[in-house]
mmCIF file of C-alpha atoms in Angstrom:
data_model
loop_
_atom_site.group_PDB
_atom_site.id
_atom_site.type_symbol
_atom_site.label_atom_id
_atom_site.label_comp_id
_atom_site.label_asym_id
_atom_site.label_seq_id
_atom_site.Cartn_x
_atom_site.Cartn_y
_atom_site.Cartn_z
ATOM 1 C CA UNK A 1 124.052 40.602 -29.791
ATOM 2 C CA UNK A 2 120.310 40.095 -29.346
ATOM 3 C CA UNK A 3 120.814 38.533 -25.932
ATOM 4 C CA UNK A 4 122.857 41.559 -24.804
ATOM 5 C CA UNK A 5 120.299 44.096 -26.057
ATOM 6 C CA UNK A 6 117.403 42.142 -24.553
ATOM 7 C CA UNK A 7 119.268 41.678 -21.273
ATOM 8 C CA UNK A 8 120.119 45.353 -20.881
ATOM 9 C CA UNK A 9 116.596 46.469 -21.701
ATOM 10 C CA UNK A 10 115.064 43.879 -19.406
ATOM 11 C CA UNK A 11 117.158 45.314 -16.580
ATOM 12 C CA UNK A 12 116.270 48.931 -17.414
ATOM 13 C CA UNK A 13 112.583 48.722 -18.324
ATOM 14 C CA UNK A 14 109.615 48.101 -16.080
ATOM 15 C CA UNK A 15 108.642 44.427 -15.856
ATOM 16 C CA UNK A 16 106.954 43.022 -18.925
ATOM 17 C CA UNK A 17 103.374 42.027 -18.276
ATOM 18 C CA UNK A 18 101.116 40.117 -20.630
ATOM 19 C CA UNK A 19 97.452 39.613 -19.859
ATOM 20 C CA UNK A 20 98.047 40.801 -16.294
ATOM 21 C CA UNK A 21 100.903 38.376 -15.623
ATOM 22 C CA UNK A 22 104.527 39.403 -15.105
ATOM 23 C CA UNK A 23 106.838 37.693 -17.569
ATOM 24 C CA UNK A 24 110.072 36.480 -15.942
ATOM 25 C CA UNK A 25 113.152 38.420 -17.025
ATOM 26 C CA UNK A 26 114.826 35.253 -18.337
ATOM 27 C CA UNK A 27 111.845 34.621 -20.609
ATOM 28 C CA UNK A 28 112.010 38.189 -21.948
ATOM 29 C CA UNK A 29 115.733 37.807 -22.677
ATOM 30 C CA UNK A 30 115.094 34.443 -24.385
ATOM 31 C CA UNK A 31 112.286 36.050 -26.386
ATOM 32 C CA UNK A 32 114.549 38.926 -27.483
ATOM 33 C CA UNK A 33 117.248 36.479 -28.497
ATOM 34 C CA UNK A 34 114.745 34.457 -30.517
ATOM 35 C CA UNK A 35 113.441 37.598 -32.238
ATOM 36 C CA UNK A 36 116.988 38.513 -33.272
ATOM 37 C CA UNK A 37 117.578 35.036 -34.703
ATOM 38 C CA UNK A 38 114.225 34.222 -36.265
ATOM 39 C CA UNK A 39 113.948 37.534 -38.130
ATOM 40 C CA UNK A 40 116.341 35.902 -40.603
ATOM 41 C CA UNK A 41 113.785 33.284 -41.621
ATOM 42 C CA UNK A 42 112.578 35.885 -44.091
ATOM 43 C CA UNK A 43 115.669 35.036 -46.155
ATOM 44 C CA UNK A 44 114.010 31.760 -47.132
ATOM 45 C CA UNK A 45 110.837 33.517 -48.290
ATOM 46 C CA UNK A 46 112.842 36.044 -50.295
ATOM 47 C CA UNK A 47 114.889 33.257 -51.901
ATOM 48 C CA UNK A 48 111.679 31.368 -52.706
ATOM 49 C CA UNK A 49 110.214 34.493 -54.297
ATOM 50 C CA UNK A 50 113.359 35.193 -56.329
ATOM 51 C CA UNK A 51 114.238 31.645 -57.401
ATOM 52 C CA UNK A 52 110.820 30.019 -57.547
ATOM 53 C CA UNK A 53 111.906 27.016 -55.457
ATOM 54 C CA UNK A 54 112.551 25.962 -51.878
ATOM 55 C CA UNK A 55 116.115 24.669 -52.458
ATOM 56 C CA UNK A 56 117.529 26.691 -49.527
ATOM 57 C CA UNK A 57 115.003 25.173 -47.114
ATOM 58 C CA UNK A 58 115.688 21.679 -48.449
ATOM 59 C CA UNK A 59 119.428 22.270 -48.082
ATOM 60 C CA UNK A 60 119.030 23.344 -44.437
ATOM 61 C CA UNK A 61 116.801 20.379 -43.638
ATOM 62 C CA UNK A 62 119.409 18.045 -45.128
ATOM 63 C CA UNK A 63 122.341 19.930 -43.484
ATOM 64 C CA UNK A 64 120.976 21.497 -40.280
ATOM 65 C CA UNK A 65 124.400 22.349 -38.870
ATOM 66 C CA UNK A 66 125.098 24.662 -41.789
ATOM 67 C CA UNK A 67 122.579 27.228 -40.560
ATOM 68 C CA UNK A 68 124.667 27.677 -37.412
ATOM 69 C CA UNK A 69 128.156 27.275 -38.871
ATOM 70 C CA UNK A 70 128.402 28.545 -42.455
ATOM 71 C CA UNK A 71 125.344 30.328 -43.745
ATOM 72 C CA UNK A 72 127.143 31.306 -46.956
ATOM 73 C CA UNK A 73 126.501 27.766 -48.215
ATOM 74 C CA UNK A 74 122.719 28.096 -47.947
ATOM 75 C CA UNK A 75 121.981 30.698 -50.621
ATOM 76 C CA UNK A 76 123.529 31.341 -54.021
ATOM 77 C CA UNK A 77 124.559 34.931 -54.795
ATOM 78 C CA UNK A 78 121.456 36.925 -55.643
ATOM 79 C CA UNK A 79 119.021 34.453 -54.063
ATOM 80 C CA UNK A 80 118.277 36.875 -51.237
ATOM 81 C CA UNK A 81 119.943 40.186 -52.061
ATOM 82 C CA UNK A 82 121.074 42.853 -49.650
ATOM 83 C CA UNK A 83 118.324 45.367 -50.329
ATOM 84 C CA UNK A 84 115.526 42.788 -50.350
ATOM 85 C CA UNK A 85 116.673 41.425 -47.003
ATOM 86 C CA UNK A 86 116.995 44.855 -45.384
ATOM 87 C CA UNK A 87 113.612 45.917 -46.754
ATOM 88 C CA UNK A 88 111.994 42.762 -45.436
ATOM 89 C CA UNK A 89 113.504 43.306 -41.981
ATOM 90 C CA UNK A 90 112.218 46.902 -41.894
ATOM 91 C CA UNK A 91 108.717 45.818 -42.958
ATOM 92 C CA UNK A 92 108.627 43.051 -40.339
ATOM 93 C CA UNK A 93 109.807 45.416 -37.583
ATOM 94 C CA UNK A 94 107.359 48.111 -38.663
ATOM 95 C CA UNK A 95 104.453 45.695 -38.344
ATOM 96 C CA UNK A 96 105.604 43.676 -35.330
ATOM 97 C CA UNK A 97 106.570 46.472 -32.945
ATOM 98 C CA UNK A 98 103.264 48.408 -33.041
ATOM 99 C CA UNK A 99 101.283 45.157 -32.902
ATOM 100 C CA UNK A 100 103.233 43.977 -29.841
ATOM 101 C CA UNK A 101 102.842 47.419 -28.235
ATOM 102 C CA UNK A 102 99.106 46.758 -28.099
ATOM 103 C CA UNK A 103 99.837 43.915 -25.660
ATOM 104 C CA UNK A 104 102.912 45.291 -23.828
ATOM 105 C CA UNK A 105 104.862 48.484 -24.412
ATOM 106 C CA UNK A 106 108.017 47.225 -22.635
ATOM 107 C CA UNK A 107 107.959 44.067 -24.762
ATOM 108 C CA UNK A 108 107.538 46.197 -27.894
ATOM 109 C CA UNK A 109 110.566 48.262 -26.834
ATOM 110 C CA UNK A 110 112.630 45.097 -26.406
ATOM 111 C CA UNK A 111 111.424 43.829 -29.794
ATOM 112 C CA UNK A 112 112.132 47.129 -31.548
ATOM 113 C CA UNK A 113 115.575 47.536 -30.004
ATOM 114 C CA UNK A 114 116.610 43.963 -30.832
ATOM 115 C CA UNK A 115 115.397 44.338 -34.419
ATOM 116 C CA UNK A 116 117.099 47.730 -34.723
ATOM 117 C CA UNK A 117 120.402 46.278 -33.487
ATOM 118 C CA UNK A 118 120.020 43.338 -35.898
ATOM 119 C CA UNK A 119 119.270 45.642 -38.820
ATOM 120 C CA UNK A 120 122.159 47.945 -37.943
ATOM 121 C CA UNK A 121 124.557 44.974 -37.709
ATOM 122 C CA UNK A 122 123.301 43.692 -41.076
ATOM 123 C CA UNK A 123 123.823 47.109 -42.639
ATOM 124 C CA UNK A 124 127.356 47.476 -41.265
ATOM 125 C CA UNK A 125 128.173 43.932 -42.430
ATOM 126 C CA UNK A 126 126.749 44.584 -45.911
ATOM 127 C CA UNK A 127 128.714 47.806 -46.290
ATOM 128 C CA UNK A 128 131.894 46.009 -45.263
ATOM 129 C CA UNK A 129 131.260 43.346 -47.927
ATOM 130 C CA UNK A 130 130.257 45.694 -50.735
ATOM 131 C CA UNK A 131 133.730 45.957 -52.216
ATOM 132 C CA UNK A 132 134.226 42.190 -52.211
ATOM 133 C CA UNK A 133 130.806 41.775 -53.851
ATOM 134 C CA UNK A 134 131.871 44.238 -56.539
ATOM 135 C CA UNK A 135 135.144 42.347 -57.069
ATOM 136 C CA UNK A 136 133.338 38.994 -57.284
ATOM 137 C CA UNK A 137 130.708 40.211 -59.728
ATOM 138 C CA UNK A 138 131.392 39.433 -63.368
ATOM 139 C CA UNK A 139 129.423 42.479 -64.500
ATOM 140 C CA UNK A 140 127.357 45.381 -63.254
ATOM 141 C CA UNK A 141 124.265 43.230 -63.824
ATOM 142 C CA UNK A 142 125.722 40.517 -61.551
ATOM 143 C CA UNK A 143 126.459 43.109 -58.863
ATOM 144 C CA UNK A 144 122.961 44.553 -59.099
ATOM 145 C CA UNK A 145 121.554 41.032 -58.815
ATOM 146 C CA UNK A 146 123.551 40.398 -55.621
ATOM 147 C CA UNK A 147 122.573 43.701 -54.080
ATOM 148 C CA UNK A 148 118.943 43.829 -55.164
#
């Protein structure tokens, strides 16, 4: 999804320039794709904060293919939490986009649109899973732990 958003915006916006140099469109699309993927690294920081250990990072280093194939194996329920993850994404976008705008407004637009699309997709996905989370939870406290 990030590659599509970045590609469309790269075609519609004026060329991205940084420090007086035009950035090739392919580099802007690659950048947008990377932004959409690497925003999820915050999950590891949230899990570290909530659990007190780096088990998720160690698991991914020992099983690198899992990050691309089955991310549900990385974190235990409640390690990240829906609301914590969405909040983190909003904070990152709210800091990154204005900071990038200081260097290049078109690049900030690409960044903001990619992060918006990512956040919207996360929100739609989380809403679609809410009922299954409720069914899987043993109690209201378990459900709150998964969501928070």
